[in-house]
Amino acid sequence: MRPAIKNIVREFQFEGDFLSANMYGTGHIHDTYAAIFQAGGDTRRYILQRINQNVFRDPEGVMKNIQAVTAHLRRKILAAGGDPLRETLNLIPTIDGNCYHKTEEGDYWRAFTFIEGARTYDFVENLDHVYNAAKAFGSFQTMLSDFPSEQLEETIPNFHHTGVRYQAFISSVENDIMNRADNCQPEIDFVTQRAGVTSTLIDMLNRGDLPERVTHNDTKFNNVMIDDQTGEGICIVDLDTVMPGLSLYDFGDSIRSMANTAAEDELDLSRVNFDLQIYRSYSHGFLDAAGRILSPREIEQLPFSAILMTLECGMRFLTDHLQGDIYYKIHRQNHNLDRCRTQFKLVSDMEEQLDSMTEIVENITIRQDNYVQS
Ligand code: GN1
Ligand code: MG
């Protein structure tokens, strides 16, 4: 049996007396709690998380990465006159001075300070948030552009290798262990018709046409904290997948998550549409913050990356559905199938609007003269 939360809490150097811990957030992977403490007359909150080891096979590697990356970000934020307690994650050490606690059962727990006066959003409420979130993800990438990527563990191998993801998808269709393939033939066909594009970005990387960078790799809208007062994107969270990758993974995955007029698991697909205004605001913010470090080749592939990352995500949901929902947390029957359908609807919309997407990026870069590298 797993130890009670109050026993886990004792392992960390929290301030004050433990009051309660409640499940927190809408992530698909870890068990996340907000733990509340009484410290003098104040209450203090912390984030406490049990790492999902089915997804992250090397939790110690994950924690080593997070420690190194947050230390680097702290230096950059201080140098820019910012507040590292609000602008990056801060790990709480255990009573042994470690950055994680391993239980006798082999579970890994970690804790972070809770960033007060800011919150995450699952849905876009206004274009200022989009622009500000994009700026935050763009500066995250810029701040990490001189981080020695060889120091990072690959926490999930081939995470955004869409070609390898495609092979996994094909195996799940062939094995069809849950006998679900018959029920999702249109979705399976949707993916196989696009087999030819799956390796496009990785091929460009291998040819040396795109630079490898340190990237976040999970740039959902709810992975950026938005300040309650200013509406600025102040802190990027969920650093488990920070590892060598392409800037395009981060751009594309944000568009997938933000430029959707409905929820990721919306059942009524007529409500799921690709929003070009959101795409424009995001492109603006991202290029304002990262345009100067990006190469012309990277900028040119931004529109396509949104299509590819959305296709990849939908394909991963479909693969998990076919494999019996072993990866993502699900909250209802066919949840992963529903999620995959929204992603494919967005892919179709984006394919139709690719010319407009390209024009938007071109207009921004012409105006801002972002082509400084050649
Ligand atoms: C997962 O952990 P969360 O919910 O932020 C997943 C992403 C997917 C996303 C889809 C480690 O992100 O890759 O894009 O769900 N994270 C991992 O919502 O697989
Ligand atoms: Mg996440």
GROMACS .gro file of C-alpha atoms and ligand atoms in nm:
model
  394
    1MET     CA    1   0.000   0.000   0.000
    2ARG     CA    2   0.120   0.350  -0.078
    3PRO     CA    3   0.204   0.571   0.222
    4ALA     CA    4  -0.045   0.847   0.308
    5ILE     CA    5   0.031   1.195   0.176
    6LYS     CA    6   0.102   1.320   0.529
    7ASN     CA    7   0.393   1.078   0.547
    8ILE     CA    8   0.531   1.196   0.213
    9VAL     CA    9   0.498   1.556   0.329
   10ARG     CA   10   0.728   1.486   0.626
   11GLU     CA   11   1.011   1.404   0.389
   12PHE     CA   12   1.038   1.757   0.248
   13GLN     CA   13   1.163   2.083   0.394
   14PHE     CA   14   0.826   2.258   0.386
   15GLU     CA   15   0.762   2.563   0.600
   16GLY     CA   16   0.486   2.539   0.860
   17ASP     CA   17   0.241   2.273   0.978
   18PHE     CA   18   0.072   2.050   0.724
   19LEU     CA   19  -0.299   2.121   0.686
   20SER     CA   20  -0.421   1.936   0.376
   21ALA     CA   21  -0.340   1.818   0.025
   22ASN     CA   22  -0.584   1.807  -0.265
   23MET     CA   23  -0.550   1.679  -0.619
   24TYR     CA   24  -0.453   1.969  -0.842
   25GLY     CA   25  -0.451   2.057  -1.212
   26THR     CA   26  -0.554   1.876  -1.530
   27GLY     CA   27  -0.231   1.707  -1.644
   28HIS     CA   28  -0.260   1.367  -1.812
   29ILE     CA   29   0.048   1.209  -1.656
   30HIS     CA   30   0.146   1.260  -1.290
   31ASP     CA   31  -0.047   1.261  -0.963
   32THR     CA   32  -0.036   1.627  -0.862
   33TYR     CA   33  -0.142   1.776  -0.529
   34ALA     CA   34  -0.154   2.125  -0.382
   35ALA     CA   35  -0.033   2.089  -0.021
   36ILE     CA   36  -0.133   2.360   0.227
   37PHE     CA   37   0.063   2.453   0.539
   38GLN     CA   38   0.009   2.688   0.829
   39ALA     CA   39   0.319   2.901   0.886
   40GLY     CA   40   0.268   3.154   1.165
   41GLY     CA   41  -0.034   3.360   1.063
   42ASP     CA   42   0.009   3.270   0.695
   43THR     CA   43  -0.080   2.974   0.483
   44ARG     CA   44   0.178   2.843   0.236
   45ARG     CA   45   0.106   2.626  -0.064
   46TYR     CA   46   0.334   2.381  -0.240
   47ILE     CA   47   0.299   2.152  -0.538
   48LEU     CA   48   0.364   1.788  -0.455
   49GLN     CA   49   0.388   1.534  -0.734
   50ARG     CA   50   0.429   1.161  -0.771
   51ILE     CA   51   0.618   1.095  -1.093
   52ASN     CA   52   0.449   0.857  -1.336
   53GLN     CA   53   0.716   0.595  -1.391
   54ASN     CA   54   0.521   0.419  -1.661
   55VAL     CA   55   0.585   0.731  -1.870
   56PHE     CA   56   0.917   0.845  -1.721
   57ARG     CA   57   1.132   0.533  -1.684
   58ASP     CA   58   1.429   0.727  -1.548
   59PRO     CA   59   1.285   0.957  -1.278
   60GLU     CA   60   1.632   1.039  -1.146
   61GLY     CA   61   1.734   1.155  -1.494
   62VAL     CA   62   1.420   1.369  -1.508
   63MET     CA   63   1.507   1.531  -1.175
   64LYS     CA   64   1.870   1.587  -1.274
   65ASN     CA   65   1.750   1.769  -1.586
   66ILE     CA   66   1.505   1.983  -1.393
   67GLN     CA   67   1.769   2.080  -1.139
   68ALA     CA   68   2.019   2.179  -1.409
   69VAL     CA   69   1.765   2.364  -1.623
   70THR     CA   70   1.609   2.560  -1.335
   71ALA     CA   71   1.956   2.657  -1.207
   72HIS     CA   72   2.042   2.789  -1.554
   73LEU     CA   73   1.712   2.977  -1.579
   74ARG     CA   74   1.763   3.126  -1.233
   75ARG     CA   75   2.098   3.275  -1.342
   76LYS     CA   76   1.942   3.420  -1.658
   77ILE     CA   77   1.642   3.564  -1.473
   78LEU     CA   78   1.864   3.725  -1.210
   79ALA     CA   79   2.091   3.871  -1.477
   80ALA     CA   80   1.783   4.027  -1.640
   81GLY     CA   81   1.670   4.176  -1.307
   82GLY     CA   82   1.376   3.932  -1.272
   83ASP     CA   83   1.242   3.734  -0.978
   84PRO     CA   84   1.348   3.368  -0.997
   85LEU     CA   85   1.099   3.275  -0.727
   86ARG     CA   86   0.814   3.360  -0.963
   87GLU     CA   87   0.971   3.318  -1.305
   88THR     CA   88   1.099   2.963  -1.280
   89LEU     CA   89   1.013   2.651  -1.085
   90ASN     CA   90   1.185   2.612  -0.748
   91LEU     CA   91   1.235   2.263  -0.611
   92ILE     CA   92   1.190   2.206  -0.238
   93PRO     CA   93   1.469   1.986  -0.100
   94THR     CA   94   1.394   1.677   0.106
   95ILE     CA   95   1.515   1.655   0.466
   96ASP     CA   96   1.819   1.469   0.326
   97GLY     CA   97   1.890   1.759   0.091
   98ASN     CA   98   1.785   1.562  -0.216
   99CYS     CA   99   1.561   1.698  -0.492
  100TYR     CA  100   1.323   1.400  -0.479
  101HIS     CA  101   1.202   1.144  -0.228
  102LYS     CA  102   1.195   0.775  -0.315
  103THR     CA  103   0.954   0.567  -0.108
  104GLU     CA  104   1.013   0.207   0.000
  105GLU     CA  105   0.764   0.104  -0.272
  106GLY     CA  106   0.987   0.272  -0.530
  107ASP     CA  107   0.766   0.577  -0.596
  108TYR     CA  108   0.936   0.908  -0.666
  109TRP     CA  109   0.795   1.229  -0.520
  110ARG     CA  110   0.905   1.588  -0.570
  111ALA     CA  111   0.787   1.926  -0.452
  112PHE     CA  112   0.789   2.283  -0.582
  113THR     CA  113   0.699   2.619  -0.436
  114PHE     CA  114   0.352   2.729  -0.540
  115ILE     CA  115   0.359   3.042  -0.753
  116GLU     CA  116   0.094   3.267  -0.598
  117GLY     CA  117  -0.087   3.543  -0.782
  118ALA     CA  118  -0.075   3.353  -1.110
  119ARG     CA  119  -0.259   3.059  -1.263
  120THR     CA  120  -0.277   2.831  -1.561
  121TYR     CA  121  -0.565   2.815  -1.807
  122ASP     CA  122  -0.699   2.517  -1.999
  123PHE     CA  123  -0.878   2.745  -2.244
  124VAL     CA  124  -0.782   3.064  -2.418
  125GLU     CA  125  -0.987   3.355  -2.286
  126ASN     CA  126  -0.827   3.640  -2.476
  127LEU     CA  127  -0.559   3.715  -2.733
  128ASP     CA  128  -0.337   3.900  -2.485
  129HIS     CA  129  -0.292   3.577  -2.293
  130VAL     CA  130  -0.199   3.400  -2.615
  131TYR     CA  131   0.060   3.663  -2.708
  132ASN     CA  132   0.202   3.660  -2.355
  133ALA     CA  133   0.214   3.281  -2.332
  134ALA     CA  134   0.395   3.272  -2.666
  135LYS     CA  135   0.645   3.528  -2.543
  136ALA     CA  136   0.705   3.319  -2.233
  137PHE     CA  137   0.769   3.002  -2.435
  138GLY     CA  138   0.986   3.198  -2.679
  139SER     CA  139   1.198   3.348  -2.400
  140PHE     CA  140   1.223   3.008  -2.233
  141GLN     CA  141   1.384   2.881  -2.551
  142THR     CA  142   1.603   3.188  -2.583
  143MET     CA  143   1.724   3.160  -2.222
  144LEU     CA  144   1.816   2.797  -2.284
  145SER     CA  145   1.987   2.862  -2.617
  146ASP     CA  146   2.331   2.854  -2.449
  147PHE     CA  147   2.254   2.557  -2.222
  148PRO     CA  148   2.490   2.266  -2.295
  149SER     CA  149   2.238   2.017  -2.434
  150GLU     CA  150   2.476   1.721  -2.395
  151GLN     CA  151   2.418   1.753  -2.018
  152LEU     CA  152   2.054   1.659  -2.058
  153GLU     CA  153   1.913   1.309  -2.038
  154GLU     CA  154   1.663   1.215  -2.307
  155THR     CA  155   1.378   1.160  -2.060
  156ILE     CA  156   1.150   0.998  -2.318
  157PRO     CA  157   1.348   0.866  -2.614
  158ASN     CA  158   1.219   0.975  -2.956
  159PHE     CA  159   0.948   1.181  -2.788
  160HIS     CA  160   0.877   1.394  -3.095
  161HIS     CA  161   1.023   1.158  -3.353
  162THR     CA  162   0.700   1.153  -3.548
  163GLY     CA  163   0.828   0.876  -3.778
  164VAL     CA  164   0.893   0.647  -3.481
  165ARG     CA  165   0.553   0.745  -3.338
  166TYR     CA  166   0.402   0.644  -3.672
  167GLN     CA  167   0.566   0.300  -3.653
  168ALA     CA  168   0.427   0.254  -3.301
  169PHE     CA  169   0.085   0.352  -3.431
  170ILE     CA  170   0.106   0.098  -3.716
  171SER     CA  171   0.204  -0.177  -3.469
  172SER     CA  172  -0.092  -0.089  -3.249
  173VAL     CA  173  -0.325  -0.121  -3.550
  174GLU     CA  174  -0.170  -0.453  -3.656
  175ASN     CA  175  -0.180  -0.601  -3.306
  176ASP     CA  176  -0.521  -0.452  -3.225
  177ILE     CA  177  -0.512  -0.619  -2.883
  178MET     CA  178  -0.839  -0.461  -2.767
  179ASN     CA  179  -1.027  -0.529  -3.094
  180ARG     CA  180  -1.091  -0.159  -3.131
  181ALA     CA  181  -0.950  -0.100  -3.480
  182ASP     CA  182  -1.279  -0.176  -3.659
  183ASN     CA  183  -1.444   0.104  -3.471
  184CYS     CA  184  -1.193   0.367  -3.568
  185GLN     CA  185  -1.117   0.294  -3.933
  186PRO     CA  186  -1.172   0.656  -4.051
  187GLU     CA  187  -0.921   0.777  -3.788
  188ILE     CA  188  -0.671   0.506  -3.884
  189ASP     CA  189  -0.706   0.603  -4.251
  190PHE     CA  190  -0.659   0.969  -4.162
  191VAL     CA  191  -0.316   0.887  -4.022
  192THR     CA  192  -0.200   0.644  -4.289
  193GLN     CA  193  -0.290   0.895  -4.563
  194ARG     CA  194  -0.037   1.129  -4.400
  195ALA     CA  195   0.243   0.877  -4.346
  196GLY     CA  196   0.458   1.062  -4.599
  197VAL     CA  197   0.493   1.378  -4.390
  198THR     CA  198   0.565   1.221  -4.052
  199SER     CA  199   0.945   1.229  -4.080
  200THR     CA  200   0.976   1.570  -4.248
  201LEU     CA  201   1.122   1.763  -3.954
  202ILE     CA  202   1.344   1.485  -3.824
  203ASP     CA  203   1.483   1.441  -4.178
  204MET     CA  204   1.564   1.812  -4.189
  205LEU     CA  205   1.740   1.783  -3.854
  206ASN     CA  206   1.942   1.484  -3.975
  207ARG     CA  207   2.041   1.668  -4.291
  208GLY     CA  208   2.160   1.962  -4.083
  209ASP     CA  209   1.886   2.192  -4.216
  210LEU     CA  210   1.747   2.254  -3.867
  211PRO     CA  211   1.949   2.307  -3.549
  212GLU     CA  212   1.903   2.093  -3.241
  213ARG     CA  213   1.814   2.307  -2.939
  214VAL     CA  214   1.711   2.263  -2.579
  215THR     CA  215   1.333   2.261  -2.599
  216HIS     CA  216   1.038   2.214  -2.365
  217ASN     CA  217   0.850   1.964  -2.579
  218ASP     CA  218   0.514   1.993  -2.401
  219THR     CA  219   0.412   2.353  -2.460
  220LYS     CA  220   0.042   2.324  -2.381
  221PHE     CA  221  -0.133   2.643  -2.279
  222ASN     CA  222  -0.174   2.507  -1.927
  223ASN     CA  223   0.203   2.473  -1.891
  224VAL     CA  224   0.252   2.848  -1.863
  225MET     CA  225   0.154   3.045  -1.552
  226ILE     CA  226  -0.025   3.371  -1.631
  227ASP     CA  227   0.007   3.653  -1.377
  228ASP     CA  228  -0.332   3.750  -1.226
  229GLN     CA  229  -0.251   4.122  -1.228
  230THR     CA  230  -0.053   4.181  -1.545
  231GLY     CA  231  -0.170   3.892  -1.766
  232GLU     CA  232   0.198   3.824  -1.851
  233GLY     CA  233   0.319   3.469  -1.900
  234ILE     CA  234   0.556   3.456  -1.605
  235CYS     CA  235   0.669   3.098  -1.560
  236ILE     CA  236   0.694   2.787  -1.773
  237VAL     CA  237   0.607   2.473  -1.580
  238ASP     CA  238   0.612   2.097  -1.641
  239LEU     CA  239   0.981   2.062  -1.721
  240ASP     CA  240   0.990   1.680  -1.740
  241THR     CA  241   1.037   1.671  -2.113
  242VAL     CA  242   1.296   1.950  -2.143
  243MET     CA  243   1.559   1.787  -2.361
  244PRO     CA  244   1.731   1.828  -2.697
  245GLY     CA  245   1.472   1.892  -2.967
  246LEU     CA  246   1.353   2.133  -3.233
  247SER     CA  247   1.214   2.483  -3.172
  248LEU     CA  248   0.937   2.372  -3.406
  249TYR     CA  249   0.815   2.111  -3.160
  250ASP     CA  250   0.746   2.385  -2.908
  251PHE     CA  251   0.582   2.622  -3.152
  252GLY     CA  252   0.371   2.351  -3.315
  253ASP     CA  253   0.254   2.195  -2.990
  254SER     CA  254   0.142   2.533  -2.853
  255ILE     CA  255  -0.062   2.604  -3.163
  256ARG     CA  256  -0.220   2.260  -3.132
  257SER     CA  257  -0.322   2.332  -2.777
  258MET     CA  258  -0.417   2.700  -2.801
  259ALA     CA  259  -0.560   2.762  -3.146
  260ASN     CA  260  -0.845   2.519  -3.079
  261THR     CA  261  -1.187   2.677  -3.024
  262ALA     CA  262  -1.295   2.383  -2.806
  263ALA     CA  263  -1.157   2.140  -2.551
  264GLU     CA  264  -0.903   1.873  -2.641
  265ASP     CA  265  -1.171   1.610  -2.571
  266GLU     CA  266  -1.477   1.793  -2.712
  267LEU     CA  267  -1.732   1.545  -2.849
  268ASP     CA  268  -1.910   1.787  -3.080
  269LEU     CA  269  -1.657   1.831  -3.359
  270SER     CA  270  -1.850   2.121  -3.511
  271ARG     CA  271  -1.723   2.321  -3.214
  272VAL     CA  272  -1.361   2.225  -3.281
  273ASN     CA  273  -1.207   2.475  -3.520
  274PHE     CA  274  -0.861   2.609  -3.585
  275ASP     CA  275  -0.852   2.977  -3.486
  276LEU     CA  276  -0.633   3.183  -3.716
  277GLN     CA  277  -0.644   3.488  -3.487
  278ILE     CA  278  -0.495   3.285  -3.204
  279TYR     CA  279  -0.235   3.150  -3.445
  280ARG     CA  280  -0.146   3.508  -3.542
  281SER     CA  281  -0.113   3.628  -3.179
  282TYR     CA  282   0.095   3.325  -3.086
  283SER     CA  283   0.325   3.371  -3.386
  284HIS     CA  284   0.372   3.736  -3.290
  285GLY     CA  285   0.462   3.658  -2.931
  286PHE     CA  286   0.688   3.366  -3.014
  287LEU     CA  287   0.880   3.557  -3.280
  288ASP     CA  288   0.906   3.869  -3.062
  289ALA     CA  289   1.082   3.658  -2.798
  290ALA     CA  290   1.268   3.398  -3.004
  291GLY     CA  291   1.278   3.538  -3.358
  292ARG     CA  292   1.637   3.652  -3.319
  293ILE     CA  293   1.771   3.309  -3.234
  294LEU     CA  294   1.573   3.122  -3.500
  295SER     CA  295   1.713   3.047  -3.843
  296PRO     CA  296   1.518   3.129  -4.163
  297ARG     CA  297   1.463   2.755  -4.212
  298GLU     CA  298   1.306   2.721  -3.871
  299ILE     CA  299   1.082   3.020  -3.929
  300GLU     CA  300   0.978   2.886  -4.267
  301GLN     CA  301   0.865   2.556  -4.109
  302LEU     CA  302   0.656   2.714  -3.829
  303PRO     CA  303   0.320   2.671  -4.007
  304PHE     CA  304   0.391   2.309  -4.102
  305SER     CA  305   0.512   2.229  -3.751
  306ALA     CA  306   0.166   2.312  -3.617
  307ILE     CA  307   0.012   2.055  -3.850
  308LEU     CA  308   0.273   1.791  -3.772
  309MET     CA  309   0.260   1.830  -3.393
  310THR     CA  310  -0.120   1.813  -3.400
  311LEU     CA  311  -0.114   1.504  -3.620
  312GLU     CA  312   0.144   1.346  -3.390
  313CYS     CA  313  -0.061   1.417  -3.081
  314GLY     CA  314  -0.378   1.276  -3.235
  315MET     CA  315  -0.186   0.971  -3.351
  316ARG     CA  316  -0.054   0.917  -2.996
  317PHE     CA  317  -0.408   0.938  -2.853
  318LEU     CA  318  -0.527   0.689  -3.116
  319THR     CA  319  -0.235   0.455  -3.046
  320ASP     CA  320  -0.318   0.463  -2.675
  321HIS     CA  321  -0.684   0.392  -2.748
  322LEU     CA  322  -0.584   0.090  -2.960
  323GLN     CA  323  -0.343  -0.028  -2.690
  324GLY     CA  324  -0.606  -0.015  -2.416
  325ASP     CA  325  -0.541   0.329  -2.259
  326ILE     CA  326  -0.213   0.249  -2.093
  327TYR     CA  327  -0.043   0.589  -2.124
  328TYR     CA  328  -0.280   0.884  -2.076
  329LYS     CA  329  -0.515   0.913  -1.782
  330ILE     CA  330  -0.871   0.868  -1.912
  331HIS     CA  331  -1.192   0.979  -1.743
  332ARG     CA  332  -1.451   0.808  -1.963
  333GLN     CA  333  -1.484   0.531  -2.218
  334ASN     CA  334  -1.325   0.610  -2.556
  335HIS     CA  335  -1.167   0.921  -2.407
  336ASN     CA  336  -0.849   0.882  -2.612
  337LEU     CA  337  -1.053   0.825  -2.928
  338ASP     CA  338  -1.247   1.145  -2.861
  339ARG     CA  339  -0.921   1.330  -2.805
  340CYS     CA  340  -0.772   1.199  -3.129
  341ARG     CA  341  -1.078   1.314  -3.324
  342THR     CA  342  -1.040   1.675  -3.211
  343GLN     CA  343  -0.675   1.671  -3.313
  344PHE     CA  344  -0.755   1.536  -3.658
  345LYS     CA  345  -1.027   1.797  -3.706
  346LEU     CA  346  -0.766   2.064  -3.629
  347VAL     CA  347  -0.518   1.904  -3.871
  348SER     CA  348  -0.779   1.920  -4.152
  349ASP     CA  349  -0.855   2.282  -4.073
  350MET     CA  350  -0.487   2.375  -4.070
  351GLU     CA  351  -0.418   2.193  -4.395
  352GLU     CA  352  -0.690   2.408  -4.555
  353GLN     CA  353  -0.550   2.727  -4.405
  354LEU     CA  354  -0.181   2.662  -4.457
  355ASP     CA  355  -0.143   2.948  -4.705
  356SER     CA  356  -0.288   3.198  -4.459
  357MET     CA  357  -0.068   3.059  -4.181
  358THR     CA  358   0.239   3.103  -4.400
  359GLU     CA  359   0.139   3.455  -4.494
  360ILE     CA  360   0.096   3.550  -4.128
  361VAL     CA  361   0.448   3.438  -4.038
  362GLU     CA  362   0.592   3.609  -4.345
  363ASN     CA  363   0.422   3.938  -4.259
  364ILE     CA  364   0.551   3.928  -3.903
  365THR     CA  365   0.908   3.848  -4.003
  366ILE     CA  366   0.918   4.108  -4.281
  367ARG     CA  367   0.793   4.376  -4.041
  368GLN     CA  368   1.023   4.278  -3.761
  369ASP     CA  369   1.327   4.187  -3.965
  370ASN     CA  370   1.372   3.868  -3.768
  371TYR     CA  371   1.594   3.716  -4.034
  372VAL     CA  372   1.919   3.797  -3.863
  373GLN     CA  373   2.078   3.456  -3.907
  374SER     CA  374   2.154   3.306  -4.243
  375GN1     C1  375   0.060   1.514  -2.197
  375GN1     O1  376   0.134   1.608  -1.901
  375GN1     P1  377   0.051   1.687  -1.994
  375GN1     O2  378  -0.093   1.665  -1.976
  375GN1     O3  379   0.094   1.833  -1.990
  375GN1     C2  380   0.178   1.464  -2.282
  375GN1     C3  381   0.200   1.556  -2.401
  375GN1     C4  382   0.074   1.565  -2.483
  375GN1     C5  383  -0.040   1.611  -2.394
  375GN1     C6  384  -0.171   1.611  -2.468
  375GN1     C7  385   0.492   1.348  -2.111
  375GN1     O4  386   0.092   1.638  -2.142
  375GN1     O5  387   0.306   1.508  -2.481
  375GN1     O6  388   0.090   1.654  -2.590
  375GN1     O7  389  -0.054   1.525  -2.278
  375GN1     N1  390   0.299   1.456  -2.200
  375GN1     C8  391   0.377   1.347  -2.203
  375GN1     O8  392  -0.264   1.682  -2.395
  375GN1     O9  393   0.355   1.251  -2.275
  376MG      MG  394   0.251   1.821  -1.890
   0.00000   0.00000   0.00000
